[in-house]
PDB file of C-alpha atoms in Angstrom:
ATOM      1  CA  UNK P  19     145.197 112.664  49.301  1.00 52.00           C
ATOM      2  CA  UNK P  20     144.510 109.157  50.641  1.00 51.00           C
ATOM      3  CA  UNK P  21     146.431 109.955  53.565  1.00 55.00           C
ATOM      4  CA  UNK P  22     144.364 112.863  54.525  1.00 52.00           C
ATOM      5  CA  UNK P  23     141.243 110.782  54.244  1.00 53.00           C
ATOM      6  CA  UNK P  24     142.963 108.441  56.319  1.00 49.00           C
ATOM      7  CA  UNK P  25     144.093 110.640  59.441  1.00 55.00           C
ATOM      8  CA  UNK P  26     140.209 112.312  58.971  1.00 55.00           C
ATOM      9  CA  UNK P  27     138.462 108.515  59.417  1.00 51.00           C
ATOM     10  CA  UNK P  28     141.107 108.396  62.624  1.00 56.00           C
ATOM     11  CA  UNK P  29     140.053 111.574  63.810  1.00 56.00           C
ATOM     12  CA  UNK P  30     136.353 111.006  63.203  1.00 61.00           C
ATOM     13  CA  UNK P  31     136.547 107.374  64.599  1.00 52.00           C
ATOM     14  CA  UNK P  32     138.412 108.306  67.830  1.00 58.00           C
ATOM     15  CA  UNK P  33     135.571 111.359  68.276  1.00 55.00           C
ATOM     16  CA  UNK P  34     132.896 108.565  68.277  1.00 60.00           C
ATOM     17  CA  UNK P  35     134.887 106.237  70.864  1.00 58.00           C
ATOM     18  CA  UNK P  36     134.972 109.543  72.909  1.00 57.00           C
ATOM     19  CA  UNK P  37     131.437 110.732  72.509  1.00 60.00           C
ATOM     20  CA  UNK P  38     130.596 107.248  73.386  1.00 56.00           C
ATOM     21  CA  UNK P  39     132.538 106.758  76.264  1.00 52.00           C
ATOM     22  CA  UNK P  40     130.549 110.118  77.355  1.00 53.00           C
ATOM     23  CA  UNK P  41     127.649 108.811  76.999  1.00 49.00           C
ATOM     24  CA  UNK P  42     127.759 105.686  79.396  1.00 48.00           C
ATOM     25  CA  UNK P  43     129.523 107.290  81.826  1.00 47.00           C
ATOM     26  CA  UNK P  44     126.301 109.933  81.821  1.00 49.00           C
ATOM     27  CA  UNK P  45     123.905 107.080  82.250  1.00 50.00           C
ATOM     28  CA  UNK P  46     125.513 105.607  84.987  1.00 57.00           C
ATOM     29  CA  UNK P  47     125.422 108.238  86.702  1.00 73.00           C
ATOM     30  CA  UNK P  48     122.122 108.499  87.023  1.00 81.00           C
ATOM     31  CA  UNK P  49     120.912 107.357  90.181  1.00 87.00           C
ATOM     32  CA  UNK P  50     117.233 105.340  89.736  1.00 89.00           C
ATOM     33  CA  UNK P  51     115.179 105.192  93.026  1.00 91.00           C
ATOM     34  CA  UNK P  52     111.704 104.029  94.347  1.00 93.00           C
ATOM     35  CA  UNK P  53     109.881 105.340  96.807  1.00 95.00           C
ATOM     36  CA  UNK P  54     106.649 103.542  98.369  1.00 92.00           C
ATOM     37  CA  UNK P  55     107.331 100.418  96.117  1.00 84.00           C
ATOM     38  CA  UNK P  56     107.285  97.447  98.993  1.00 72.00           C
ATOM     39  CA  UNK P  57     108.629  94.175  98.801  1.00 65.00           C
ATOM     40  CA  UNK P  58     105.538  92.233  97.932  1.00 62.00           C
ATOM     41  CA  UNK P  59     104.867  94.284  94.739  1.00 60.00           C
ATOM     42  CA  UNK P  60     105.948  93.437  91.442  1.00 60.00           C
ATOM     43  CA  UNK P  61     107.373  96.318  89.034  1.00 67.00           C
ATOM     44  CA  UNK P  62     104.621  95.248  86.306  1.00 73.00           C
ATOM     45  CA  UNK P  63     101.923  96.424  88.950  1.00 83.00           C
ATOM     46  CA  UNK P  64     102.911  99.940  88.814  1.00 89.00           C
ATOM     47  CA  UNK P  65     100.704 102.224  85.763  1.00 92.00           C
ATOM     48  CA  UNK P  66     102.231 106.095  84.969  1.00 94.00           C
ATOM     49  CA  UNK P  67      99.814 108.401  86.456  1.00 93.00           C
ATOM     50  CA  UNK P  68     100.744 111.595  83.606  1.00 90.00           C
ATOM     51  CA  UNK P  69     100.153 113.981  85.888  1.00 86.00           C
ATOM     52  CA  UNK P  70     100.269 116.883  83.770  1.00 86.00           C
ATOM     53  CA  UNK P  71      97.542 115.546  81.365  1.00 89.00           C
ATOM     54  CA  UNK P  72      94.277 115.582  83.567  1.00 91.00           C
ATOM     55  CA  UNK P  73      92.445 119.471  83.340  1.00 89.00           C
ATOM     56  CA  UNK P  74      91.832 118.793  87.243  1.00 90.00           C
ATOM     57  CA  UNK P  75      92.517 117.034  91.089  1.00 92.00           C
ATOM     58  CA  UNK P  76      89.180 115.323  90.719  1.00 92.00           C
ATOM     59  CA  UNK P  77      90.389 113.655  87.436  1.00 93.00           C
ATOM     60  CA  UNK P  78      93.334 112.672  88.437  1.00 94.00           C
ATOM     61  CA  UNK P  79      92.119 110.822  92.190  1.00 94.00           C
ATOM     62  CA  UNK P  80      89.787 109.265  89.383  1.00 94.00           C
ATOM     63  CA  UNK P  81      92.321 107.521  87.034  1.00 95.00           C
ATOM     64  CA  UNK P  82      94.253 107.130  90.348  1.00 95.00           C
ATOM     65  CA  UNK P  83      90.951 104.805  91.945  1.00 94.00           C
ATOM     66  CA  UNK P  84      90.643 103.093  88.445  1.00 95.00           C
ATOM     67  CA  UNK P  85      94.139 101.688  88.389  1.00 94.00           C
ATOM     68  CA  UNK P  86      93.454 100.552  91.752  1.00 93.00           C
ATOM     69  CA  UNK P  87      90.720  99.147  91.276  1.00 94.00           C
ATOM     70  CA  UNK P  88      92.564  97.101  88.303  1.00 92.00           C
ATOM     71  CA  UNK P  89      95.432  95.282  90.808  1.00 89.00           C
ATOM     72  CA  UNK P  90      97.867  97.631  89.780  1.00 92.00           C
ATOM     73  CA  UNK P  91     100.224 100.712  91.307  1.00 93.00           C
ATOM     74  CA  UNK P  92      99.501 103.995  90.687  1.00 95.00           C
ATOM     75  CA  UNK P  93     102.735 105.917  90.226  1.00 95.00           C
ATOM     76  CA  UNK P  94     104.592 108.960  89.051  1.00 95.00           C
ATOM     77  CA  UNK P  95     108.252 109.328  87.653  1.00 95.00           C
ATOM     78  CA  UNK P  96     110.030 112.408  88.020  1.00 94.00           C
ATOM     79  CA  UNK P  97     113.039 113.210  86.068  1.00 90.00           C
ATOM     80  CA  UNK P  98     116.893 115.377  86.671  1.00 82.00           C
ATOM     81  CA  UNK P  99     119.292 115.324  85.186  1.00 81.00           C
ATOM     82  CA  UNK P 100     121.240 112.888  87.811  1.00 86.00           C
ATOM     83  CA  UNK P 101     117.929 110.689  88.944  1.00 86.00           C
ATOM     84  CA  UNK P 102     114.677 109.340  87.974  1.00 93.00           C
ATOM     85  CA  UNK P 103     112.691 109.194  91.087  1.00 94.00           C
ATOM     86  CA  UNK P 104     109.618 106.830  90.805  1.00 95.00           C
ATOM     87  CA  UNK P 105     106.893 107.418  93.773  1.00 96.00           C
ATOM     88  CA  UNK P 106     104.243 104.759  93.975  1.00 95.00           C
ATOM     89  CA  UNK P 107     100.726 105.466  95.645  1.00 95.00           C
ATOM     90  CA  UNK P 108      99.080 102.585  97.830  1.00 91.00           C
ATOM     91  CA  UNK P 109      95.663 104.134  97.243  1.00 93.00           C
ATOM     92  CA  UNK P 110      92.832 101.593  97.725  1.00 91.00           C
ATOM     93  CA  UNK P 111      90.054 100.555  95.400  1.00 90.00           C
ATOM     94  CA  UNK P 112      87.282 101.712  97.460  1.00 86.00           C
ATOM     95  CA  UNK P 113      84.839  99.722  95.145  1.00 84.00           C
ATOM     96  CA  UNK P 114      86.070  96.953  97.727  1.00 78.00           C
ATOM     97  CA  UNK P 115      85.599  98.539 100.851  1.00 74.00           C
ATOM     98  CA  UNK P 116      82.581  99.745 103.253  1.00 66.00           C
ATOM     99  CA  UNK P 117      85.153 101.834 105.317  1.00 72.00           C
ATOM    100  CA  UNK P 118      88.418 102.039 106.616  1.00 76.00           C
ATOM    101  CA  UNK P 119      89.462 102.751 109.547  1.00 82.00           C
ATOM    102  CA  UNK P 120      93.045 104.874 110.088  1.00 86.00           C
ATOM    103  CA  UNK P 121      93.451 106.658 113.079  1.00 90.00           C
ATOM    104  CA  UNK P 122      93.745 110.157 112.723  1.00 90.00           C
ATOM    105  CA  UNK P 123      96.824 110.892 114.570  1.00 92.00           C
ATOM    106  CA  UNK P 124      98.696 108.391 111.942  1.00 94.00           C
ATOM    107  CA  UNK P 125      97.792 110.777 109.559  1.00 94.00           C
ATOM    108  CA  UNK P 126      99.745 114.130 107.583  1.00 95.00           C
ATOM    109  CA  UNK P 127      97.984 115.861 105.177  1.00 94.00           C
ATOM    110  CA  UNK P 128      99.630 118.361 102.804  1.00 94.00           C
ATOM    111  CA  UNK P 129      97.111 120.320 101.108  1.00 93.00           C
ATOM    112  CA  UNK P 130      97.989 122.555  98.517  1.00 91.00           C
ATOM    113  CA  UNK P 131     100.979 124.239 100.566  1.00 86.00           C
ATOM    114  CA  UNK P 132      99.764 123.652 103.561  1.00 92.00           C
ATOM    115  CA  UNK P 133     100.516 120.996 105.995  1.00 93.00           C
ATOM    116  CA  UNK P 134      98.263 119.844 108.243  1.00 91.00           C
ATOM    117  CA  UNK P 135      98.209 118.199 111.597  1.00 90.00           C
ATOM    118  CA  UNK P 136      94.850 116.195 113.359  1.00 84.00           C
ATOM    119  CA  UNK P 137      92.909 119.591 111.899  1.00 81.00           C
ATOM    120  CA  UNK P 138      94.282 121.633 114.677  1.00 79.00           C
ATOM    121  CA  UNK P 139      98.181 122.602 113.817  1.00 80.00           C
ATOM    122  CA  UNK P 140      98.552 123.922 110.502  1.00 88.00           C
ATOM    123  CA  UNK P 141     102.085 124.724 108.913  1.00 91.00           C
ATOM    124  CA  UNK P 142     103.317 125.803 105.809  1.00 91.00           C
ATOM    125  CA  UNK P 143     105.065 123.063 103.429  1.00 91.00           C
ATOM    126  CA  UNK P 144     109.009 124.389 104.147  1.00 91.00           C
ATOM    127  CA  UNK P 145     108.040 123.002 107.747  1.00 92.00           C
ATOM    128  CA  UNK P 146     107.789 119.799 106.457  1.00 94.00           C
ATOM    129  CA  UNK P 147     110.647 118.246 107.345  1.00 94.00           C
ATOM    130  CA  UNK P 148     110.117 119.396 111.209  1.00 94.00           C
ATOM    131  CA  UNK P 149     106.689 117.794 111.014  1.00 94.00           C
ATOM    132  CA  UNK P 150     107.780 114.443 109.837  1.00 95.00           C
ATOM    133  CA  UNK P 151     110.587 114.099 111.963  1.00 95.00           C
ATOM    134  CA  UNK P 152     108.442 114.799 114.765  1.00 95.00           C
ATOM    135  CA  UNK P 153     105.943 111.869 113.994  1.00 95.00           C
ATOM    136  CA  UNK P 154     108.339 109.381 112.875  1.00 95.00           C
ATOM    137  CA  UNK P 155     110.241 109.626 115.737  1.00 94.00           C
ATOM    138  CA  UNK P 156     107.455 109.654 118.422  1.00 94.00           C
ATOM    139  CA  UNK P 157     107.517 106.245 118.256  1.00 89.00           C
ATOM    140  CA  UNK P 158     103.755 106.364 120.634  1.00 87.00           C
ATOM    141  CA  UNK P 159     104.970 108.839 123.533  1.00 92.00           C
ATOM    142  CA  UNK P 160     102.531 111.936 122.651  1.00 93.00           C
ATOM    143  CA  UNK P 161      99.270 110.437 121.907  1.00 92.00           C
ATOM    144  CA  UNK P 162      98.356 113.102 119.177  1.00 91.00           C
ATOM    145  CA  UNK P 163     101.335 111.915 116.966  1.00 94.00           C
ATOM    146  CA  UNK P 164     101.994 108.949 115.000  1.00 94.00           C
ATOM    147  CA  UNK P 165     102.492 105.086 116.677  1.00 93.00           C
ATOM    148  CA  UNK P 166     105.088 104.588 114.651  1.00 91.00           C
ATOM    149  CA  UNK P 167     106.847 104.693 111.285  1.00 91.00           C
ATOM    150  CA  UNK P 168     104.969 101.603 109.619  1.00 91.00           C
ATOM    151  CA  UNK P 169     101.473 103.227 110.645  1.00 93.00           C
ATOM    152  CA  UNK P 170     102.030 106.551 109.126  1.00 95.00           C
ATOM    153  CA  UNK P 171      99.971 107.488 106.504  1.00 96.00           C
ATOM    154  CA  UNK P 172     100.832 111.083 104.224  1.00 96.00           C
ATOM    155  CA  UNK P 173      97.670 112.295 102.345  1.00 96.00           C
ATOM    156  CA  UNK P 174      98.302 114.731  99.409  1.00 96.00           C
ATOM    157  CA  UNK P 175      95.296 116.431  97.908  1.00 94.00           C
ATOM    158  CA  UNK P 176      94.679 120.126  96.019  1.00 93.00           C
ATOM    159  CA  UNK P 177      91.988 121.530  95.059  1.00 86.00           C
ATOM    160  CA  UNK P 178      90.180 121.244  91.871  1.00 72.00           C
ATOM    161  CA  UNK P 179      93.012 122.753  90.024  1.00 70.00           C
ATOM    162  CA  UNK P 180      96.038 124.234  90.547  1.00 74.00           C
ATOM    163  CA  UNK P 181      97.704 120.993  91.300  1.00 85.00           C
ATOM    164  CA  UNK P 182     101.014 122.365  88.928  1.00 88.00           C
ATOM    165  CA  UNK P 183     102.868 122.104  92.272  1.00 90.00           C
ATOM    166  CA  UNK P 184     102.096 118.647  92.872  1.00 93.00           C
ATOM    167  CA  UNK P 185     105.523 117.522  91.488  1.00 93.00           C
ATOM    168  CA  UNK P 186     107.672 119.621  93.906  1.00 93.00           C
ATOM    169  CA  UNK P 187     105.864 118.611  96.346  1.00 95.00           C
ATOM    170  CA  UNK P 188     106.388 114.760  95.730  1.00 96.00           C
ATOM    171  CA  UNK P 189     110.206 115.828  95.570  1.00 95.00           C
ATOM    172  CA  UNK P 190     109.837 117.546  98.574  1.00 95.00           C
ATOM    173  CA  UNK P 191     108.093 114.928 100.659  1.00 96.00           C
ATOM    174  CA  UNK P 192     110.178 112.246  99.564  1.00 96.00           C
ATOM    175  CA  UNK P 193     113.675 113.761  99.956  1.00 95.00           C
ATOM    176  CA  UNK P 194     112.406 114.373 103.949  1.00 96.00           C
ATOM    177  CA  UNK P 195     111.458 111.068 104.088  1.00 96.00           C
ATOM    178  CA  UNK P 196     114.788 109.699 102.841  1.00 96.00           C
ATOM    179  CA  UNK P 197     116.732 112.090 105.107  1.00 96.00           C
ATOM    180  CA  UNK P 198     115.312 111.325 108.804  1.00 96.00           C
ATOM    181  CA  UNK P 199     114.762 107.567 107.597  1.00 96.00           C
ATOM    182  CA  UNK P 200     117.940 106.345 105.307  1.00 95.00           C
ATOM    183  CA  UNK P 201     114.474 104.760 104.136  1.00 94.00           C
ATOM    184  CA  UNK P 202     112.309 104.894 101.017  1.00 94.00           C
ATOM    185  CA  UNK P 203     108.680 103.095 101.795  1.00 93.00           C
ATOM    186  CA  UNK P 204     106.811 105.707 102.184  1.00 95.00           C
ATOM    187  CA  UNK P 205     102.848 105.415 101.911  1.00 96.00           C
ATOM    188  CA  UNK P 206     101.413 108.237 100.454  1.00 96.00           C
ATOM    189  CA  UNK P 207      97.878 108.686  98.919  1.00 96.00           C
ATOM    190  CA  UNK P 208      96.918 110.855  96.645  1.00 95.00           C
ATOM    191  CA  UNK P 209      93.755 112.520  98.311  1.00 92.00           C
ATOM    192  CA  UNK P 210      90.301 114.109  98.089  1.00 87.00           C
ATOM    193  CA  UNK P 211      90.197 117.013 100.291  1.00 76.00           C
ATOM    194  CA  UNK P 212      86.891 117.345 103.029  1.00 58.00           C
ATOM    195  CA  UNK P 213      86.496 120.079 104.938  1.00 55.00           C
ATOM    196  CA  UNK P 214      85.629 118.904 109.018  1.00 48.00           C
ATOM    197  CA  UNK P 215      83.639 121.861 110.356  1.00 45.00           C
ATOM    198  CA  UNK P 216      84.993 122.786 113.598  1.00 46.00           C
ATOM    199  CA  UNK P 217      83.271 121.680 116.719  1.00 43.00           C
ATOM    200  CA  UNK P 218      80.077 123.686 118.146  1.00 45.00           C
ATOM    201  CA  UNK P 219      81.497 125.924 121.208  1.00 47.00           C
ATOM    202  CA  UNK P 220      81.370 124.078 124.560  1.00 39.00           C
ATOM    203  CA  UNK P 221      78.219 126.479 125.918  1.00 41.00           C
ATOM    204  CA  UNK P 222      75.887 124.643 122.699  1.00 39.00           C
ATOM    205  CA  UNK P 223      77.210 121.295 123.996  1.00 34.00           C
ATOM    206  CA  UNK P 224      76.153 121.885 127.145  1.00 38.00           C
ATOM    207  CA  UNK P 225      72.270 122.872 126.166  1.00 38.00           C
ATOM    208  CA  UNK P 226      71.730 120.115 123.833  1.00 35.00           C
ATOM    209  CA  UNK P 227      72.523 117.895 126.700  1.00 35.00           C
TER     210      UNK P 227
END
């Protein structure tokens, strides 16, 4: 009897070793990576943006600007089951500026699916690898593209709702990014989205002058 109860702690104790052993080797496998967090930024900075708790865009840009406007980092974690992918947003706190100025041709926008190009080109989000690789590697020769890698600036807005998507997205972007760069500081902002009206046709032009 005793040595039955002996062999079944053995058996029981060499299961746990095992199921431990498991265990770590599962957590180091999974790979944790930043993207957008630079040098000069501490990891206390950065505050969870929990994405999938605001009932719209418009709240979320909100808590996004308030965190900001605190000195901190908005971010966003996204979890698989081999990585934990944390995506910090450089938004400013526009309670301290008038205006800022970024050219327009440093600029990507993805809204919604869409991606979108100086409000001419517009192309939809499984292009967005093509598009990125095209501005970062301009490196100034067309005018309409980016200046360079530091300068470029990737907007991502939705409308009021429907912004379910905005996770894949983030995946999406980033995993581009990493590809054509072997890099991970990208500068995204989360976004409101304004609608330019296209210019008047060249004949009105012409009459108000």
């Amino acid at each position: 009897m005793r040595t039955n109860i002996k062999i079944s702690f053995l058996i029981l104790l060499i299961l746990t070793i095992i199921g431990c052993q498991n265990s770590e080797k599962k957590e180091k496998q999974l790979v944790r990576i930043d993207f957008g967090k630079w040098d000069n930024k501490n990891d206390s900075l950065g505050v969870e943006l929990i994405y999938n708790r605001f009932k719209n865009w418009k709240d979320l840009l909100k808590r996004t600007e308030r965190i900001a406007c605190n000195d901190s980092i908005p971010k966003i974690t996204l979890k698989s089951e081999n990585r934990i992918k944390t995506i910090y947003f450089h938004n400013p706190c526009w309670e301290n500026f008038a205006c800022i100025l970024i050219k327009q041709k440093n600029t990507i926008e993805i809204h919604n699916d869409t991606i979108n190009k100086n409000y001419e080109n517009f192309y939809p989000l499984d292009s967005l690898e093509i598009v990125l690789k095209r501005d970062i590697e301009n490196n100034g020769e067309n005018p309409k593209l980016s200046d360079n890698l530091e300068k470029l600036l990737i907007y991502v807005s939705y409308d009021k709702n429907g912004f379910e998507n905005l996770p894949k997205t983030l995946d999406k972007l980033t995993q581009a990014y990493e590809r054509i760069t072997n890099k991970t500081d990208i500068n995204i902002w989360l976004n409101e989205k304004f609608d330019i009206p296209p210019p008047p046709p060249l004949k009105e032009i012409i009459e108000i002058e």
